[in-house]
XYZ file of C-alpha atoms in Angstrom:
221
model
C -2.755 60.691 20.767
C -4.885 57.673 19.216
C -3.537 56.486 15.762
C -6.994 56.439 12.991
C -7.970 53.080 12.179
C -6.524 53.570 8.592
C -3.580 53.498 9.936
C -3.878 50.435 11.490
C -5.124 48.550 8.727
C -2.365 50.097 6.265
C 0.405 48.147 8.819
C -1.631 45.173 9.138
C -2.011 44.912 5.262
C 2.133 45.765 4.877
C 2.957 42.559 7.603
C 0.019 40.672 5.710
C 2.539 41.459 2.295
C 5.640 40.750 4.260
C 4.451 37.757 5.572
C 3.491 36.256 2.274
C 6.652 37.611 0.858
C 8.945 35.929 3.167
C 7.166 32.454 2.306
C 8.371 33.190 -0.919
C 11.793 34.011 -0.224
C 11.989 30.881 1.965
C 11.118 28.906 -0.580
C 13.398 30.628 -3.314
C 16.702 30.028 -0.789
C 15.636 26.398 -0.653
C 15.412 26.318 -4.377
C 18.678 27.707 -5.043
C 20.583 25.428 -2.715
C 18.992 22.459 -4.264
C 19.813 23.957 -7.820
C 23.362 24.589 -6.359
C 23.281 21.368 -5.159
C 22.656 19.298 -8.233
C 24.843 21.721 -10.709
C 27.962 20.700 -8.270
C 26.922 17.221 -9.088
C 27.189 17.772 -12.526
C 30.359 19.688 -12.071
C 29.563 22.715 -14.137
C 28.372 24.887 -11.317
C 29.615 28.454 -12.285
C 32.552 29.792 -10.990
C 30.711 33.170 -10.054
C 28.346 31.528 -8.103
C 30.557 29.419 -6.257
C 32.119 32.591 -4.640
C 28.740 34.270 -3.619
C 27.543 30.917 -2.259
C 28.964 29.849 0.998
C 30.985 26.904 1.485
C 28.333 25.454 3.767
C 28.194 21.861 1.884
C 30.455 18.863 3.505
C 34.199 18.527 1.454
C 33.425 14.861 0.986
C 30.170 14.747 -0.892
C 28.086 11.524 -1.540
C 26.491 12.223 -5.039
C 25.576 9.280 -5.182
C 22.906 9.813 -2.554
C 21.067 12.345 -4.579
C 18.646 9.147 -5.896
C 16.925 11.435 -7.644
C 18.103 12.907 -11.170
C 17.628 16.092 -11.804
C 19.014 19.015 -14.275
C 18.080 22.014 -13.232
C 16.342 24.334 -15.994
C 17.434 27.811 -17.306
C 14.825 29.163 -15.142
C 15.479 27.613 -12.296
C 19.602 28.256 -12.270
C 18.704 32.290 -13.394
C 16.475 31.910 -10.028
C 19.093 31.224 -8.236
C 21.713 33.765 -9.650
C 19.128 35.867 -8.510
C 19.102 34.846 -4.865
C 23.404 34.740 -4.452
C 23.522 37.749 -6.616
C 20.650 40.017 -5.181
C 19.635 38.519 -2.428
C 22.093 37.061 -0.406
C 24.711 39.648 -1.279
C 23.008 42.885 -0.711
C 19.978 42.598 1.574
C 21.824 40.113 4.223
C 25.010 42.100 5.400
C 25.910 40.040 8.143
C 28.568 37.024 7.475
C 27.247 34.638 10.382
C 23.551 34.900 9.048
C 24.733 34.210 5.439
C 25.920 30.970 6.377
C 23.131 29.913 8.358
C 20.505 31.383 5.978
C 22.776 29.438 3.378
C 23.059 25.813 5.572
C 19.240 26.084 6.822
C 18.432 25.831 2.833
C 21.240 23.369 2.441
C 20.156 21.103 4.595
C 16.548 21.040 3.675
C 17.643 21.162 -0.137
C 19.260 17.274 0.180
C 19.148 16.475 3.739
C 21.123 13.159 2.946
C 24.152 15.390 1.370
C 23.871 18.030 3.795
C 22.584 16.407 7.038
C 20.443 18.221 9.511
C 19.931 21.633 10.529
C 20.097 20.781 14.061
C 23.221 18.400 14.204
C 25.140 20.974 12.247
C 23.934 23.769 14.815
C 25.120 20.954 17.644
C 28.427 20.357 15.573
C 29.358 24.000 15.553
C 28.012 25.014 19.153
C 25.277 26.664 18.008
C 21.522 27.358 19.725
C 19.343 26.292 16.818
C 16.429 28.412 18.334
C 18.436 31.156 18.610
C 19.727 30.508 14.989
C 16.239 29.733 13.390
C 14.850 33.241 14.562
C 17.490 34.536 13.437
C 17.296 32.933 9.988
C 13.298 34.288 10.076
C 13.923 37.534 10.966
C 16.412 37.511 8.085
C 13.775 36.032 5.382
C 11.321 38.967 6.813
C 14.388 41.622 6.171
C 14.681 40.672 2.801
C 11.189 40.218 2.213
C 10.359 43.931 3.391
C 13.332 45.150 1.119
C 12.414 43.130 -1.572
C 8.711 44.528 -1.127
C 9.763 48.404 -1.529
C 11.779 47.740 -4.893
C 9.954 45.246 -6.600
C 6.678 43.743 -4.717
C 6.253 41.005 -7.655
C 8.738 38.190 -7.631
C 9.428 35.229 -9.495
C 8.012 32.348 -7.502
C 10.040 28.589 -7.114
C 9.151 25.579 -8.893
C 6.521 25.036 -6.200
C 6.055 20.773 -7.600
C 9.206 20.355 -6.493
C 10.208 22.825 -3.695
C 6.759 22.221 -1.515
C 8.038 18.819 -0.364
C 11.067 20.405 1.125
C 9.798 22.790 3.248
C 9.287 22.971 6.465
C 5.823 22.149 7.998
C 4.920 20.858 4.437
C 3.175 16.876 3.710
C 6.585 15.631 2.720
C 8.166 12.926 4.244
C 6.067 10.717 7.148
C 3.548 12.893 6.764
C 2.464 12.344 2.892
C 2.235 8.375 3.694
C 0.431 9.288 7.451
C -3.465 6.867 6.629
C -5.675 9.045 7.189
C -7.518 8.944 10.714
C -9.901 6.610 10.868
C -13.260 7.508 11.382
C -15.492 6.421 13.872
C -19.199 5.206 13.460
C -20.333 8.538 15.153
C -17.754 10.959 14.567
C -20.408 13.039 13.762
C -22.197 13.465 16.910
C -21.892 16.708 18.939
C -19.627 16.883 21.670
C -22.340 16.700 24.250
C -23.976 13.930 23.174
C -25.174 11.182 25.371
C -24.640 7.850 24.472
C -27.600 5.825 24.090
C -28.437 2.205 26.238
C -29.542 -0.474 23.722
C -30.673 -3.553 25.750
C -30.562 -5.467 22.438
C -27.401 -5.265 21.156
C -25.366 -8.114 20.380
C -22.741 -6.408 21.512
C -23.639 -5.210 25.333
C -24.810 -9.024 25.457
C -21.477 -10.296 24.421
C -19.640 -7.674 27.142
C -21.942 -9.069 29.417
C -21.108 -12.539 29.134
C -17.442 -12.031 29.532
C -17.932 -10.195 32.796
C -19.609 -12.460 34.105
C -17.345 -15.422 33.086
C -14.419 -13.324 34.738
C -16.562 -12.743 37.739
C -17.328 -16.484 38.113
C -13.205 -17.427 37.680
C -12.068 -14.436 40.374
C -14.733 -16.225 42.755
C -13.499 -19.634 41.789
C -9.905 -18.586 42.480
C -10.843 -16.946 46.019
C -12.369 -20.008 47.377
């Protein structure tokens, strides 16, 4: 029995919501670990979210690598109250996936605190491929949940969160010069290039081969 088209387009609209969802939530886990993150610093992280957080961070913290200072606002810690509350709590039931959902955002949150995703996934025997799909499929899950109770959601402080996610300019890639462009970058792809007996150039190339033709002969003699 063939399925009508509307149906079709209704699912590919709901995974077109879910998909943009789940960016969201991504970047709302990353944003509460980084809030988390700098109210330990300050030592007045509260004590209930302590317990719904995991203890994914290392015991001996270097503060002092967090260069940059930052206070979280009001917004940004009821954000994350949100996320341990809500989020992390209800939607993800599973204890494994709670800490890697929680270390993932940890590690991207202050990578020099935290270290990386992948040596704690080589640390603690791990298969970070197997561990990032499951961390995605996770961020989908709560997205979908999160899109049957309440479709509108309070997006991250996107000025600073945007630089710590992943496939975002941050890093290398915000100082990366841009490509250089070539005298005829804009010609087609099948374009021919065209002889110009005059130029300077071809006369100069010419020269040299024959210089290096005349010292190859020399040399054979």
């Amino acid at each position: 029995m063939h399925r009508p088209a509307s149906q079709f387009d209704d699912l590919s609209h709901h995974a077109a919501e879910i998909a943009d969802l789940s960016l969201i939530v991504r970047a709302r886990f990353i944003e509460a670990a980084d809030t988390m993150v700098h109210l330990d610093v300050r030592g007045v992280r509260p004590d209930r979210m302590r317990t719904l957080w995991p203890d994914v961070l290392p015991e001996s913290m270097d503060h002092a690598d967090l260069r940059i200072r930052y206070r979280p606002s009001a917004a940004a810690v009821s954000r994350a109250e949100e996320v341990l509350q809500d989020w992390l709590r209800i939607h993800v039931r599973d204890e494994e996936r709670r800490i890697l959902l929680s270390r993932w955002s940890v590690c991207l949150a202050a990578p020099r605190v935290a270290g990386s995703f992948r040596d704690f996934c080589a640390r603690t025997g791990r298969v970070r491929r197997t561990a990032e799909r499951r961390i995605q499929s996770e961020f989908q899950n709560v997205a979908g949940a999160l899109l049957a109770t309440s479709p509108i959601l309070q997006e991250p402080d996107w000025s600073r969160i945007s630089p710590m996610m992943p496939n975002s300019a941050g890093g290398c890639e915000r100082v990366k010069p841009p490509m250089t462009k070539h005298a005829t970058h804009w010609l087609p792809d099948d374009a021919r290039p065209v002889f110009d007996a005059a130029s300077p150039e071809l006369a100069e190339l010419a020269k040299r081969l024959e210089r290096g033709n005349r010292r190859r002969a020399k040399m054979k003699v």
